[in-house]
Amino acid sequence: MQIVKTLALAFGCCAIAACPVAALAEPVSVAHSGSDALGKRLAVELTQEVMRHPDLTATTEADRGWKIVLVTIANDGAKTFYVSLVNKAPEELFDYYVTSFVGVCGAQRLESCAGEIVAKVQDPINAYERNWREFADADDPADTDELAKNDN
Protein backbone atom coordinates (compact mmCIF):
# COMPACT_ATOMS: atom_id res chain seq x y z
CA MET A 1 0.00 0.00 0.00
CA GLN A 2 2.89 2.37 0.75
CA ILE A 3 4.23 1.86 -2.80
CA VAL A 4 0.83 2.80 -4.27
CA LYS A 5 0.75 6.00 -2.19
CA THR A 6 4.32 6.85 -3.20
CA LEU A 7 3.58 6.27 -6.89
CA ALA A 8 0.37 8.31 -6.67
CA LEU A 9 2.27 11.18 -5.04
CA ALA A 10 5.06 11.01 -7.64
CA PHE A 11 2.55 10.90 -10.49
CA GLY A 12 0.63 13.86 -9.03
CA CYS A 13 3.81 15.94 -8.73
CA CYS A 14 4.76 15.14 -12.33
CA ALA A 15 1.27 16.04 -13.53
CA ILE A 16 1.38 19.38 -11.70
CA ALA A 17 4.85 20.15 -13.06
CA ALA A 18 3.70 19.39 -16.59
CA CYS A 19 0.74 21.80 -16.40
CA PRO A 20 1.46 25.16 -18.03
CA VAL A 21 1.39 28.12 -15.71
CA ALA A 22 -1.28 30.63 -16.70
CA ALA A 23 -0.02 34.10 -17.48
CA LEU A 24 -1.05 36.79 -15.04
CA ALA A 25 -3.78 39.10 -16.24
CA GLU A 26 -2.54 42.58 -17.07
CA PRO A 27 -4.00 45.29 -14.79
CA VAL A 28 -5.89 47.97 -16.72
CA SER A 29 -7.73 51.05 -15.45
CA VAL A 30 -10.16 53.21 -17.40
CA ALA A 31 -10.12 56.99 -16.97
CA HIS A 32 -12.95 58.95 -18.62
CA SER A 33 -12.95 62.65 -19.39
CA GLY A 34 -16.30 64.05 -20.46
CA SER A 35 -19.57 65.12 -18.90
CA ASP A 36 -22.04 63.59 -21.35
CA ALA A 37 -24.22 60.61 -20.40
CA LEU A 38 -23.34 58.55 -23.48
CA GLY A 39 -19.62 58.95 -22.80
CA LYS A 40 -20.10 57.85 -19.20
CA ARG A 41 -22.01 54.77 -20.40
CA LEU A 42 -19.21 53.99 -22.87
CA ALA A 43 -16.67 54.23 -20.02
CA VAL A 44 -18.75 51.78 -17.95
CA GLU A 45 -19.02 49.38 -20.91
CA LEU A 46 -15.27 49.68 -21.49
CA THR A 47 -14.54 48.82 -17.85
CA GLN A 48 -16.89 45.83 -18.05
CA GLU A 49 -15.22 44.67 -21.26
CA VAL A 50 -11.84 44.80 -19.53
CA MET A 51 -13.31 42.73 -16.68
CA ARG A 52 -14.62 40.13 -19.16
CA HIS A 53 -11.31 39.82 -21.02
CA PRO A 54 -9.28 36.76 -19.93
CA ASP A 55 -5.89 38.51 -20.26
CA LEU A 56 -6.86 41.73 -18.48
CA THR A 57 -8.10 42.71 -15.04
CA ALA A 58 -9.80 45.98 -14.12
CA THR A 59 -7.91 48.05 -11.55
CA THR A 60 -8.08 51.47 -9.94
CA GLU A 61 -6.17 54.53 -11.06
CA ALA A 62 -3.55 54.09 -8.33
CA ASP A 63 -2.48 50.60 -9.40
CA ARG A 64 0.47 49.79 -11.60
CA GLY A 65 -0.17 48.50 -15.09
CA TRP A 66 -2.05 50.10 -17.95
CA LYS A 67 -4.45 53.01 -18.25
CA ILE A 68 -6.98 53.54 -21.03
CA VAL A 69 -7.75 57.25 -21.19
CA LEU A 70 -11.15 57.79 -22.82
CA VAL A 71 -12.15 61.30 -23.92
CA THR A 72 -15.66 61.70 -25.32
CA ILE A 73 -17.32 64.57 -27.17
CA ALA A 74 -21.08 64.84 -27.70
CA ASN A 75 -22.24 64.80 -31.32
CA ASP A 76 -25.77 64.60 -32.68
CA GLY A 77 -26.73 61.12 -31.41
CA ALA A 78 -23.21 59.75 -31.94
CA LYS A 79 -20.24 59.85 -29.66
CA THR A 80 -16.79 60.83 -30.93
CA PHE A 81 -14.14 59.33 -28.72
CA TYR A 82 -10.39 59.51 -28.34
CA VAL A 83 -8.51 56.69 -26.64
CA SER A 84 -4.95 56.86 -25.38
CA LEU A 85 -3.14 53.87 -23.86
CA VAL A 86 -0.42 54.54 -21.32
CA ASN A 87 1.75 52.29 -19.21
CA LYS A 88 1.60 53.42 -15.61
CA ALA A 89 5.07 53.35 -14.13
CA PRO A 90 5.02 53.81 -10.34
CA GLU A 91 8.82 53.79 -10.05
CA GLU A 92 9.17 56.47 -12.71
CA LEU A 93 8.19 60.11 -12.70
CA PHE A 94 5.97 59.85 -15.80
CA ASP A 95 3.70 57.27 -17.40
CA TYR A 96 4.67 55.97 -20.84
CA TYR A 97 2.48 56.79 -23.83
CA VAL A 98 1.97 53.68 -26.00
CA THR A 99 -0.71 54.39 -28.63
CA SER A 100 -3.89 56.34 -29.37
CA PHE A 101 -6.79 56.36 -31.82
CA VAL A 102 -10.17 58.00 -32.45
CA GLY A 103 -13.58 56.61 -33.31
CA VAL A 104 -17.30 57.18 -33.40
CA CYS A 105 -19.86 55.18 -31.44
CA GLY A 106 -23.65 55.38 -31.26
CA ALA A 107 -25.90 54.61 -28.32
CA GLN A 108 -26.91 51.26 -29.85
CA ARG A 109 -23.29 50.09 -30.23
CA LEU A 110 -21.70 50.87 -26.85
CA GLU A 111 -20.86 47.24 -26.03
CA SER A 112 -19.37 46.52 -29.46
CA CYS A 113 -17.41 49.80 -29.36
CA ALA A 114 -15.98 48.83 -25.99
CA GLY A 115 -14.98 45.45 -27.42
CA GLU A 116 -13.29 47.13 -30.38
CA ILE A 117 -11.36 49.47 -28.06
CA VAL A 118 -10.11 46.57 -25.91
CA ALA A 119 -9.11 44.64 -29.04
CA LYS A 120 -7.11 47.64 -30.30
CA VAL A 121 -5.20 48.10 -27.03
CA GLN A 122 -4.60 44.36 -26.48
CA ASP A 123 -1.97 44.04 -29.24
CA PRO A 124 0.29 46.83 -27.92
CA ILE A 125 -0.06 45.48 -24.37
CA ASN A 126 0.93 41.98 -25.51
CA ALA A 127 3.85 43.31 -27.57
CA TYR A 128 5.13 45.44 -24.69
CA GLU A 129 4.88 42.61 -22.17
CA ARG A 130 6.54 40.13 -24.56
CA ASN A 131 9.39 42.55 -25.35
CA TRP A 132 9.81 43.47 -21.69
CA ARG A 133 10.14 39.79 -20.70
CA GLU A 134 12.76 39.28 -23.43
CA PHE A 135 14.65 42.34 -22.20
CA ALA A 136 14.41 41.25 -18.56
CA ASP A 137 15.55 37.73 -19.46
CA ALA A 138 18.61 39.23 -21.19
CA ASP A 139 19.62 40.78 -17.85
CA ASP A 140 19.80 37.32 -16.26
CA PRO A 141 23.51 36.52 -15.57
CA ALA A 142 22.94 32.90 -16.55
CA ASP A 143 21.79 34.07 -19.99
CA THR A 144 24.84 36.35 -20.28
CA ASP A 145 27.17 33.44 -19.49
CA GLU A 146 25.40 31.32 -22.11
CA LEU A 147 25.74 34.08 -24.71
CA ALA A 148 29.45 34.43 -23.94
CA LYS A 149 29.94 30.69 -24.48
CA ASN A 150 28.15 30.88 -27.82
CA ASP A 151 30.30 33.81 -28.98
CA ASN A 152 33.51 31.81 -28.54
GROMACS .gro file of N, CA and C in nm:
model
  456
    1MET      N    1   0.082  -0.119   0.000
    1MET     CA    2   0.000   0.000   0.000
    1MET      C    3   0.086   0.126   0.000
    2GLN      N    4   0.199   0.122   0.070
    2GLN     CA    5   0.289   0.237   0.075
    2GLN      C    6   0.344   0.267  -0.065
    3ILE      N    7   0.372   0.165  -0.145
    3ILE     CA    8   0.423   0.186  -0.280
    3ILE      C    9   0.318   0.257  -0.365
    4VAL      N   10   0.191   0.218  -0.351
    4VAL     CA   11   0.083   0.280  -0.427
    4VAL      C   12   0.073   0.429  -0.392
    5LYS      N   13   0.082   0.461  -0.262
    5LYS     CA   14   0.075   0.600  -0.219
    5LYS      C   15   0.194   0.680  -0.274
    6THR      N   16   0.312   0.619  -0.270
    6THR     CA   17   0.432   0.685  -0.320
    6THR      C   18   0.421   0.711  -0.470
    7LEU      N   19   0.375   0.611  -0.545
    7LEU     CA   20   0.358   0.627  -0.689
    7LEU      C   21   0.252   0.732  -0.722
    8ALA      N   22   0.143   0.732  -0.645
    8ALA     CA   23   0.037   0.831  -0.667
    8ALA      C   24   0.090   0.971  -0.641
    9LEU      N   25   0.169   0.989  -0.536
    9LEU     CA   26   0.227   1.118  -0.504
    9LEU      C   27   0.324   1.162  -0.614
   10ALA      N   28   0.409   1.069  -0.659
   10ALA     CA   29   0.506   1.101  -0.764
   10ALA      C   30   0.434   1.137  -0.894
   11PHE      N   31   0.331   1.062  -0.928
   11PHE     CA   32   0.255   1.090  -1.049
   11PHE      C   33   0.186   1.226  -1.039
   12GLY      N   34   0.130   1.257  -0.924
   12GLY     CA   35   0.063   1.386  -0.903
   12GLY      C   36   0.159   1.502  -0.916
   13CYS      N   37   0.280   1.488  -0.862
   13CYS     CA   38   0.381   1.594  -0.873
   13CYS      C   39   0.422   1.614  -1.018
   14CYS      N   40   0.439   1.503  -1.091
   14CYS     CA   41   0.476   1.514  -1.233
   14CYS      C   42   0.364   1.580  -1.313
   15ALA      N   43   0.240   1.545  -1.282
   15ALA     CA   44   0.127   1.604  -1.353
   15ALA      C   45   0.118   1.754  -1.327
   16ILE      N   46   0.141   1.796  -1.203
   16ILE     CA   47   0.138   1.938  -1.170
   16ILE      C   48   0.252   2.011  -1.239
   17ALA      N   49   0.370   1.951  -1.242
   17ALA     CA   50   0.485   2.015  -1.306
   17ALA      C   51   0.466   2.028  -1.456
   18ALA      N   52   0.392   1.936  -1.515
   18ALA     CA   53   0.370   1.939  -1.659
   18ALA      C   54   0.264   2.039  -1.700
   19CYS      N   55   0.180   2.084  -1.608
   19CYS     CA   56   0.074   2.180  -1.640
   19CYS      C   57   0.136   2.316  -1.668
   20PRO      N   58   0.094   2.382  -1.778
   20PRO     CA   59   0.146   2.516  -1.803
   20PRO      C   60   0.093   2.615  -1.701
   21VAL      N   61   0.178   2.709  -1.666
   21VAL     CA   62   0.139   2.812  -1.571
   21VAL      C   63   0.067   2.922  -1.648
   22ALA      N   64  -0.051   2.959  -1.603
   22ALA     CA   65  -0.128   3.063  -1.670
   22ALA      C   66  -0.060   3.198  -1.650
   23ALA      N   67  -0.059   3.277  -1.756
   23ALA     CA   68  -0.002   3.410  -1.748
   23ALA      C   69  -0.091   3.497  -1.659
   24LEU      N   70  -0.028   3.588  -1.589
   24LEU     CA   71  -0.105   3.679  -1.504
   24LEU      C   72  -0.180   3.779  -1.591
   25ALA      N   73  -0.300   3.812  -1.550
   25ALA     CA   74  -0.378   3.910  -1.624
   25ALA      C   75  -0.316   4.048  -1.605
   26GLU      N   76  -0.312   4.124  -1.713
   26GLU     CA   77  -0.254   4.258  -1.707
   26GLU      C   78  -0.353   4.355  -1.643
   27PRO      N   79  -0.310   4.432  -1.542
   27PRO     CA   80  -0.400   4.529  -1.479
   27PRO      C   81  -0.423   4.649  -1.570
   28VAL      N   82  -0.551   4.686  -1.586
   28VAL     CA   83  -0.589   4.797  -1.672
   28VAL      C   84  -0.694   4.882  -1.600
   29SER      N   85  -0.672   5.013  -1.598
   29SER     CA   86  -0.773   5.105  -1.545
   29SER      C   87  -0.830   5.186  -1.660
   30VAL      N   88  -0.950   5.237  -1.641
   30VAL     CA   89  -1.016   5.321  -1.740
   30VAL      C   90  -1.040   5.457  -1.677
   31ALA      N   91  -0.991   5.562  -1.742
   31ALA     CA   92  -1.012   5.699  -1.697
   31ALA      C   93  -1.094   5.771  -1.803
   32HIS      N   94  -1.208   5.827  -1.766
   32HIS     CA   95  -1.295   5.895  -1.862
   32HIS      C   96  -1.294   6.045  -1.837
   33SER      N   97  -1.285   6.119  -1.945
   33SER     CA   98  -1.295   6.265  -1.939
   33SER      C   99  -1.410   6.307  -2.030
   34GLY      N  100  -1.512   6.362  -1.971
   34GLY     CA  101  -1.630   6.405  -2.046
   34GLY      C  102  -1.748   6.410  -1.951
   35SER      N  103  -1.843   6.496  -1.980
   35SER     CA  104  -1.957   6.512  -1.890
   35SER      C  105  -2.086   6.459  -1.949
   36ASP      N  106  -2.083   6.406  -2.070
   36ASP     CA  107  -2.204   6.359  -2.135
   36ASP      C  108  -2.242   6.218  -2.090
   37ALA      N  109  -2.371   6.190  -2.088
   37ALA     CA  110  -2.422   6.061  -2.040
   37ALA      C  111  -2.376   5.945  -2.127
   38LEU      N  112  -2.374   5.964  -2.258
   38LEU     CA  113  -2.334   5.855  -2.348
   38LEU      C  114  -2.187   5.820  -2.328
   39GLY      N  115  -2.104   5.919  -2.306
   39GLY     CA  116  -1.962   5.895  -2.280
   39GLY      C  117  -1.940   5.820  -2.150
   40LYS      N  118  -2.019   5.856  -2.048
   40LYS     CA  119  -2.010   5.785  -1.920
   40LYS      C  120  -2.052   5.639  -1.935
   41ARG      N  121  -2.157   5.616  -2.016
   41ARG     CA  122  -2.201   5.477  -2.040
   41ARG      C  123  -2.094   5.399  -2.118
   42LEU      N  124  -2.028   5.465  -2.214
   42LEU     CA  125  -1.921   5.399  -2.287
   42LEU      C  126  -1.805   5.363  -2.193
   43ALA      N  127  -1.773   5.452  -2.100
   43ALA     CA  128  -1.667   5.423  -2.002
   43ALA      C  129  -1.703   5.303  -1.915
   44VAL      N  130  -1.830   5.294  -1.875
   44VAL     CA  131  -1.875   5.178  -1.795
   44VAL      C  132  -1.865   5.051  -1.877
   45GLU      N  133  -1.910   5.055  -2.002
   45GLU     CA  134  -1.902   4.938  -2.091
   45GLU      C  135  -1.757   4.897  -2.113
   46LEU      N  136  -1.669   4.996  -2.129
   46LEU     CA  137  -1.527   4.968  -2.149
   46LEU      C  138  -1.467   4.899  -2.027
   47THR      N  139  -1.501   4.945  -1.908
   47THR     CA  140  -1.454   4.882  -1.785
   47THR      C  141  -1.506   4.739  -1.775
   48GLN      N  142  -1.633   4.718  -1.809
   48GLN     CA  143  -1.689   4.583  -1.805
   48GLN      C  144  -1.624   4.492  -1.907
   49GLU      N  145  -1.590   4.546  -2.023
   49GLU     CA  146  -1.522   4.467  -2.126
   49GLU      C  147  -1.383   4.425  -2.079
   50VAL      N  148  -1.314   4.514  -2.011
   50VAL     CA  149  -1.184   4.480  -1.953
   50VAL      C  150  -1.201   4.367  -1.851
   51MET      N  151  -1.306   4.376  -1.770
   51MET     CA  152  -1.331   4.273  -1.668
   51MET      C  153  -1.362   4.138  -1.732
   52ARG      N  154  -1.428   4.138  -1.848
   52ARG     CA  155  -1.462   4.013  -1.916
   52ARG      C  156  -1.344   3.951  -1.990
   53HIS      N  157  -1.244   4.030  -2.021
   53HIS     CA  158  -1.131   3.982  -2.102
   53HIS      C  159  -1.043   3.889  -2.018
   54PRO      N  160  -1.006   3.772  -2.072
   54PRO     CA  161  -0.928   3.676  -1.993
   54PRO      C  162  -0.785   3.720  -1.963
   55ASP      N  163  -0.728   3.809  -2.045
   55ASP     CA  164  -0.589   3.851  -2.026
   55ASP      C  165  -0.576   3.983  -1.952
   56LEU      N  166  -0.689   4.043  -1.914
   56LEU     CA  167  -0.686   4.173  -1.848
   56LEU      C  168  -0.765   4.167  -1.718
   57THR      N  169  -0.733   4.257  -1.627
   57THR     CA  170  -0.810   4.271  -1.504
   57THR      C  171  -0.829   4.419  -1.476
   58ALA      N  172  -0.949   4.458  -1.440
   58ALA     CA  173  -0.980   4.598  -1.412
   58ALA      C  174  -0.918   4.638  -1.278
   59THR      N  175  -0.855   4.755  -1.276
   59THR     CA  176  -0.791   4.805  -1.155
   59THR      C  177  -0.831   4.950  -1.133
   60THR      N  178  -0.783   5.006  -1.023
   60THR     CA  179  -0.808   5.147  -0.994
   60THR      C  180  -0.694   5.231  -1.051
   61GLU      N  181  -0.715   5.358  -1.053
   61GLU     CA  182  -0.617   5.453  -1.106
   61GLU      C  183  -0.481   5.442  -1.038
   62ALA      N  184  -0.479   5.408  -0.910
   62ALA     CA  185  -0.355   5.409  -0.833
   62ALA      C  186  -0.267   5.285  -0.858
   63ASP      N  187  -0.324   5.183  -0.919
   63ASP     CA  188  -0.248   5.060  -0.940
   63ASP      C  189  -0.146   5.074  -1.052
   64ARG      N  190  -0.049   4.984  -1.050
   64ARG     CA  191   0.047   4.979  -1.160
   64ARG      C  192  -0.022   4.914  -1.279
   65GLY      N  193   0.039   4.917  -1.393
   65GLY     CA  194  -0.017   4.850  -1.509
   65GLY      C  195  -0.047   4.946  -1.622
   66TRP      N  196  -0.166   4.936  -1.676
   66TRP     CA  197  -0.205   5.010  -1.795
   66TRP      C  198  -0.324   5.100  -1.765
   67LYS      N  199  -0.331   5.210  -1.839
   67LYS     CA  200  -0.445   5.301  -1.825
   67LYS      C  201  -0.499   5.334  -1.964
   68ILE      N  202  -0.629   5.312  -1.982
   68ILE     CA  203  -0.698   5.354  -2.103
   68ILE      C  204  -0.763   5.487  -2.070
   69VAL      N  205  -0.719   5.593  -2.139
   69VAL     CA  206  -0.775   5.725  -2.119
   69VAL      C  207  -0.880   5.746  -2.229
   70LEU      N  208  -1.004   5.763  -2.189
   70LEU     CA  209  -1.115   5.779  -2.282
   70LEU      C  210  -1.167   5.922  -2.273
   71VAL      N  211  -1.162   5.994  -2.384
   71VAL     CA  212  -1.215   6.130  -2.392
   71VAL      C  213  -1.331   6.126  -2.490
   72THR      N  214  -1.448   6.173  -2.446
   72THR     CA  215  -1.566   6.170  -2.532
   72THR      C  216  -1.618   6.310  -2.557
   73ILE      N  217  -1.674   6.329  -2.677
   73ILE     CA  218  -1.732   6.457  -2.717
   73ILE      C  219  -1.871   6.429  -2.772
   74ALA      N  220  -1.970   6.503  -2.725
   74ALA     CA  221  -2.108   6.484  -2.770
   74ALA      C  222  -2.124   6.531  -2.914
   75ASN      N  223  -2.188   6.449  -2.994
   75ASN     CA  224  -2.224   6.480  -3.132
   75ASN      C  225  -2.370   6.444  -3.148
   76ASP      N  226  -2.435   6.488  -3.248
   76ASP     CA  227  -2.577   6.460  -3.268
   76ASP      C  228  -2.606   6.310  -3.268
   77GLY      N  229  -2.637   6.253  -3.153
   77GLY     CA  230  -2.673   6.112  -3.141
   77GLY      C  231  -2.556   6.016  -3.148
   78ALA      N  232  -2.439   6.061  -3.189
   78ALA     CA  233  -2.321   5.975  -3.194
   78ALA      C  234  -2.218   6.030  -3.096
   79LYS      N  235  -2.126   5.948  -3.062
   79LYS     CA  236  -2.024   5.985  -2.966
   79LYS      C  237  -1.888   5.975  -3.035
   80THR      N  238  -1.816   6.085  -3.044
   80THR     CA  239  -1.679   6.083  -3.093
   80THR      C  240  -1.591   6.058  -2.972
   81PHE      N  241  -1.501   5.963  -2.986
   81PHE     CA  242  -1.414   5.933  -2.872
   81PHE      C  243  -1.268   5.930  -2.915
   82TYR      N  244  -1.184   5.959  -2.819
   82TYR     CA  245  -1.039   5.951  -2.834
   82TYR      C  246  -0.990   5.858  -2.725
   83VAL      N  247  -0.906   5.763  -2.761
   83VAL     CA  248  -0.851   5.669  -2.664
   83VAL      C  249  -0.700   5.680  -2.667
   84SER      N  250  -0.640   5.687  -2.551
   84SER     CA  251  -0.495   5.686  -2.538
   84SER      C  252  -0.460   5.575  -2.439
   85LEU      N  253  -0.361   5.494  -2.474
   85LEU     CA  254  -0.314   5.387  -2.386
   85LEU      C  255  -0.179   5.426  -2.329
   86VAL      N  256  -0.169   5.424  -2.197
   86VAL     CA  257  -0.042   5.454  -2.132
   86VAL      C  258  -0.006   5.342  -2.036
   87ASN      N  259   0.123   5.324  -2.018
   87ASN     CA  260   0.175   5.229  -1.921
   87ASN      C  261   0.206   5.307  -1.795
   88LYS      N  262   0.138   5.272  -1.688
   88LYS     CA  263   0.160   5.342  -1.561
   88LYS      C  264   0.287   5.286  -1.497
   89ALA      N  265   0.378   5.375  -1.466
   89ALA     CA  266   0.507   5.335  -1.413
   89ALA      C  267   0.527   5.396  -1.275
   90PRO      N  268   0.494   5.322  -1.168
   90PRO     CA  269   0.502   5.381  -1.034
   90PRO      C  270   0.644   5.417  -0.991
   91GLU      N  271   0.744   5.348  -1.044
   91GLU     CA  272   0.882   5.379  -1.005
   91GLU      C  273   0.937   5.500  -1.079
   92GLU      N  274   0.871   5.537  -1.188
   92GLU     CA  275   0.917   5.647  -1.271
   92GLU      C  276   0.838   5.773  -1.241
   93LEU      N  277   0.886   5.884  -1.290
   93LEU     CA  278   0.819   6.011  -1.270
   93LEU      C  279   0.696   6.024  -1.360
   94PHE      N  280   0.704   5.970  -1.482
   94PHE     CA  281   0.597   5.985  -1.580
   94PHE      C  282   0.549   5.850  -1.629
   95ASP      N  283   0.422   5.845  -1.671
   95ASP     CA  284   0.370   5.727  -1.740
   95ASP      C  285   0.425   5.727  -1.883
   96TYR      N  286   0.417   5.610  -1.947
   96TYR     CA  287   0.467   5.597  -2.084
   96TYR      C  288   0.351   5.590  -2.182
   97TYR      N  289   0.348   5.682  -2.277
   97TYR     CA  290   0.248   5.679  -2.383
   97TYR      C  291   0.279   5.561  -2.475
   98VAL      N  292   0.176   5.485  -2.514
   98VAL     CA  293   0.197   5.368  -2.600
   98VAL      C  294   0.129   5.387  -2.735
   99THR      N  295   0.001   5.421  -2.737
   99THR     CA  296  -0.071   5.439  -2.863
   99THR      C  297  -0.198   5.519  -2.838
  100SER      N  298  -0.261   5.566  -2.947
  100SER     CA  299  -0.389   5.634  -2.937
  100SER      C  300  -0.464   5.620  -3.068
  101PHE      N  301  -0.595   5.642  -3.063
  101PHE     CA  302  -0.679   5.636  -3.182
  101PHE      C  303  -0.811   5.706  -3.152
  102VAL      N  304  -0.886   5.736  -3.259
  102VAL     CA  305  -1.017   5.800  -3.245
  102VAL      C  306  -1.122   5.712  -3.310
  103GLY      N  307  -1.248   5.736  -3.273
  103GLY     CA  308  -1.358   5.661  -3.331
  103GLY      C  309  -1.490   5.728  -3.303
  104VAL      N  310  -1.595   5.669  -3.360
  104VAL     CA  311  -1.730   5.718  -3.340
  104VAL      C  312  -1.815   5.601  -3.295
  105CYS      N  313  -1.903   5.625  -3.198
  105CYS     CA  314  -1.986   5.518  -3.144
  105CYS      C  315  -2.125   5.574  -3.114
  106GLY      N  316  -2.228   5.499  -3.154
  106GLY     CA  317  -2.365   5.538  -3.126
  106GLY      C  318  -2.417   5.470  -3.001
  107ALA      N  319  -2.532   5.515  -2.955
  107ALA     CA  320  -2.590   5.461  -2.832
  107ALA      C  321  -2.623   5.313  -2.845
  108GLN      N  322  -2.654   5.266  -2.965
  108GLN     CA  323  -2.691   5.126  -2.985
  108GLN      C  324  -2.568   5.033  -2.995
  109ARG      N  325  -2.449   5.090  -3.002
  109ARG     CA  326  -2.329   5.009  -3.023
  109ARG      C  327  -2.228   5.020  -2.910
  110LEU      N  328  -2.266   5.064  -2.793
  110LEU     CA  329  -2.170   5.087  -2.685
  110LEU      C  330  -2.090   4.962  -2.651
  111GLU      N  331  -2.157   4.847  -2.640
  111GLU     CA  332  -2.086   4.724  -2.603
  111GLU      C  333  -1.989   4.683  -2.712
  112SER      N  334  -2.029   4.691  -2.838
  112SER     CA  335  -1.937   4.652  -2.946
  112SER      C  336  -1.822   4.752  -2.958
  113CYS      N  337  -1.850   4.880  -2.935
  113CYS     CA  338  -1.741   4.980  -2.936
  113CYS      C  339  -1.639   4.951  -2.827
  114ALA      N  340  -1.689   4.916  -2.709
  114ALA     CA  341  -1.598   4.883  -2.599
  114ALA      C  342  -1.513   4.762  -2.635
  115GLY      N  343  -1.574   4.662  -2.698
  115GLY     CA  344  -1.498   4.545  -2.742
  115GLY      C  345  -1.391   4.580  -2.844
  116GLU      N  346  -1.425   4.670  -2.936
  116GLU     CA  347  -1.329   4.713  -3.038
  116GLU      C  348  -1.213   4.789  -2.973
  117ILE      N  349  -1.242   4.872  -2.874
  117ILE     CA  350  -1.136   4.947  -2.806
  117ILE      C  351  -1.042   4.851  -2.735
  118VAL      N  352  -1.096   4.754  -2.662
  118VAL     CA  353  -1.011   4.657  -2.591
  118VAL      C  354  -0.928   4.577  -2.691
  119ALA      N  355  -0.987   4.538  -2.803
  119ALA     CA  356  -0.911   4.464  -2.904
  119ALA      C  357  -0.795   4.548  -2.958
  120LYS      N  358  -0.817   4.678  -2.977
  120LYS     CA  359  -0.711   4.764  -3.030
  120LYS      C  360  -0.598   4.787  -2.930
  121VAL      N  361  -0.628   4.787  -2.801
  121VAL     CA  362  -0.520   4.810  -2.703
  121VAL      C  363  -0.453   4.679  -2.662
  122GLN      N  364  -0.516   4.565  -2.688
  122GLN     CA  365  -0.460   4.436  -2.648
  122GLN      C  366  -0.328   4.406  -2.720
  123ASP      N  367  -0.320   4.433  -2.849
  123ASP     CA  368  -0.197   4.404  -2.924
  123ASP      C  369  -0.076   4.481  -2.870
  124PRO      N  370  -0.086   4.613  -2.849
  124PRO     CA  371   0.029   4.683  -2.792
  124PRO      C  372   0.066   4.635  -2.651
  125ILE      N  373  -0.035   4.599  -2.571
  125ILE     CA  374  -0.006   4.548  -2.437
  125ILE      C  375   0.071   4.417  -2.448
  126ASN      N  376   0.024   4.326  -2.533
  126ASN     CA  377   0.093   4.198  -2.551
  126ASN      C  378   0.235   4.218  -2.603
  127ALA      N  379   0.252   4.306  -2.701
  127ALA     CA  380   0.385   4.331  -2.757
  127ALA      C  381   0.479   4.388  -2.652
  128TYR      N  382   0.430   4.484  -2.573
  128TYR     CA  383   0.513   4.544  -2.469
  128TYR      C  384   0.554   4.439  -2.366
  129GLU      N  385   0.458   4.361  -2.319
  129GLU     CA  386   0.488   4.261  -2.217
  129GLU      C  387   0.584   4.155  -2.271
  130ARG      N  388   0.565   4.112  -2.395
  130ARG     CA  389   0.654   4.013  -2.456
  130ARG      C  390   0.796   4.070  -2.468
  131ASN      N  391   0.808   4.193  -2.520
  131ASN     CA  392   0.939   4.255  -2.535
  131ASN      C  393   1.004   4.281  -2.400
  132TRP      N  394   0.926   4.321  -2.301
  132TRP     CA  395   0.981   4.347  -2.169
  132TRP      C  396   1.036   4.219  -2.108
  133ARG      N  397   0.965   4.107  -2.123
  133ARG     CA  398   1.014   3.979  -2.070
  133ARG      C  399   1.144   3.940  -2.138
  134GLU      N  400   1.153   3.959  -2.272
  134GLU     CA  401   1.276   3.928  -2.343
  134GLU      C  402   1.391   4.015  -2.294
  135PHE      N  403   1.364   4.142  -2.271
  135PHE     CA  404   1.465   4.234  -2.220
  135PHE      C  405   1.508   4.195  -2.079
  136ALA      N  406   1.410   4.163  -1.994
  136ALA     CA  407   1.441   4.125  -1.856
  136ALA      C  408   1.518   3.994  -1.852
  137ASP      N  409   1.483   3.900  -1.940
  137ASP     CA  410   1.555   3.773  -1.946
  137ASP      C  411   1.700   3.794  -1.989
  138ALA      N  412   1.725   3.894  -2.073
  138ALA     CA  413   1.861   3.923  -2.119
  138ALA      C  414   1.948   3.974  -2.005
  139ASP      N  415   1.887   4.030  -1.901
  139ASP     CA  416   1.962   4.078  -1.785
  139ASP      C  417   2.001   3.966  -1.690
  140ASP      N  418   1.951   3.846  -1.712
  140ASP     CA  419   1.980   3.732  -1.626
  140ASP      C  420   2.126   3.692  -1.647
  141PRO      N  421   2.210   3.688  -1.541
  141PRO     CA  422   2.351   3.652  -1.557
  141PRO      C  423   2.372   3.515  -1.620
  142ALA      N  424   2.282   3.423  -1.594
  142ALA     CA  425   2.294   3.290  -1.655
  142ALA      C  426   2.282   3.300  -1.806
  143ASP      N  427   2.193   3.387  -1.855
  143ASP     CA  428   2.179   3.407  -1.999
  143ASP      C  429   2.305   3.472  -2.056
  144THR      N  430   2.364   3.567  -1.983
  144THR     CA  431   2.484   3.635  -2.028
  144THR      C  432   2.599   3.535  -2.041
  145ASP      N  433   2.613   3.446  -1.942
  145ASP     CA  434   2.717   3.344  -1.949
  145ASP      C  435   2.696   3.254  -2.069
  146GLU      N  436   2.572   3.219  -2.098
  146GLU     CA  437   2.540   3.132  -2.211
  146GLU      C  438   2.572   3.202  -2.342
  147LEU      N  439   2.541   3.333  -2.351
  147LEU     CA  440   2.574   3.408  -2.471
  147LEU      C  441   2.725   3.418  -2.492
  148ALA      N  442   2.799   3.435  -2.383
  148ALA     CA  443   2.945   3.443  -2.394
  148ALA      C  444   3.002   3.311  -2.446
  149LYS      N  445   2.948   3.200  -2.400
  149LYS     CA  446   2.994   3.069  -2.448
  149LYS      C  447   2.967   3.053  -2.596
  150ASN      N  448   2.852   3.101  -2.641
  150ASN     CA  449   2.815   3.088  -2.782
  150ASN      C  450   2.898   3.179  -2.871
  151ASP      N  451   2.948   3.290  -2.819
  151ASP     CA  452   3.030   3.381  -2.898
  151ASP      C  453   3.169   3.325  -2.925
  152ASN      N  454   3.215   3.236  -2.839
  152ASN     CA  455   3.351   3.181  -2.854
  152ASN      C  456   3.357   3.069  -2.951
   0.00000   0.00000   0.00000
